[in-house]
Amino acid sequence: MAKEITILGEKIEPGKSYQIKIDIARLHTRTKIEVPVIISRAKKDGPCVLISAGIHGNEVNGIEIVRQIVANKFNVPDAGMIICVPVLNVFGFLIKTRQFPDGKDLNRVFPGSKNGSLASTFAHVFMNEIVVHADYCIDYHTGGDDRFNYSQVRISKNEEMLDLAKVFGAKFIKYSSHREKSYRESANKLGKKVLLFEGGKSLDLDRYVTKAGITGALNVLDFLGVKKFPANFSPQIESTSQVIFEESKWVRANHSGMYRSILRNGEAIKKGAVIGLITDPYGFFEKKVKATATGYIICLNHSPIVNKGDAIAHIAISG
Ligand SMILES: [Zn+2]
């Protein structure tokens, strides 16, 4: 007999797919806000993989990744169960902001509480109704504002997670400690294996990032035996030379002005090398910005105007 699974009051039968809604809140206009959860369970037992995005409402690239996974039916498993939540923070997505309508960052209120703020209540329902069923979680993010992250996976430092991250296939793998009260921290405490993907920037779609994000999920599903893809299927490890790192360093603007980057995201860089130029708009000065470490560029600020102290580039320090 297959294990009995009930999610948000709905019995999830083997061999069936569901679209259920987390329906916990109304806006001040009395408009009901529903968060669709797409669940697909195989006849055969196996692990449960939870694929989510949009915990920050303006990180649309992740939403597009999960949307494509669903649209292409990659979420229909051969074994186990796949749960997709393309837009966790529907509230923020509606008005293109990172936060919840109560001004809270959803990713800083986990695991939430039953009678807390709107964000906190939502986190509580998500943890207790959805996350609790998962064995593996893939959560998609982008850089904040104009900071464009090269596709990378962030994990806890252990061998099993490293193997999974390698399977995912993004060029960069970062060991990163958990941010307090984040989804990743709370899921980890429940023993879930969490892969956090970072790629692209807010309010932007980038097809290379989308491809890396989808490919990663399919690689993991295939590896776990949840969904098998033919050997000649497009998902392939993106890069044969993956860079694993723990330390990283931001390069900050040494002046205020207009900024031109002269390097490409993802490339290797030596300490002291010029990475960009800051100028005034009148043609009087031009200042070089130099790399403060040797490593790889994993994030570039795309903003053409910077203030002194702004983060311009992020360098992964490997080995
Ligand atoms: Zn995010």
mmCIF file of C-alpha atoms and ligand atoms in Angstrom, residues 55-56 58-59 98 107 140-143 198, ligand 1:
data_model
loop_
_atom_site.group_PDB
_atom_site.id
_atom_site.type_symbol
_atom_site.label_atom_id
_atom_site.label_comp_id
_atom_site.label_asym_id
_atom_site.label_seq_id
_atom_site.Cartn_x
_atom_site.Cartn_y
_atom_site.Cartn_z
ATOM 1 C CA ILE A 55 10.355 33.853 -2.208
ATOM 2 C CA HIS A 56 11.507 37.330 -3.202
ATOM 3 C CA ASN A 58 11.013 40.488 -7.897
ATOM 4 C CA GLU A 59 13.295 37.537 -8.627
ATOM 5 C CA ARG A 98 11.202 41.686 -2.932
ATOM 6 C CA ASN A 107 13.175 34.722 3.720
ATOM 7 C CA TYR A 140 15.706 29.627 -6.938
ATOM 8 C CA HIS A 141 16.984 33.143 -6.343
ATOM 9 C CA THR A 142 18.597 35.997 -8.258
ATOM 10 C CA GLY A 143 20.895 38.780 -7.164
ATOM 11 C CA GLU A 198 21.448 31.998 -7.491
HETATM 12 ZN ZN ZN B 1 16.245 35.888 -3.234
#
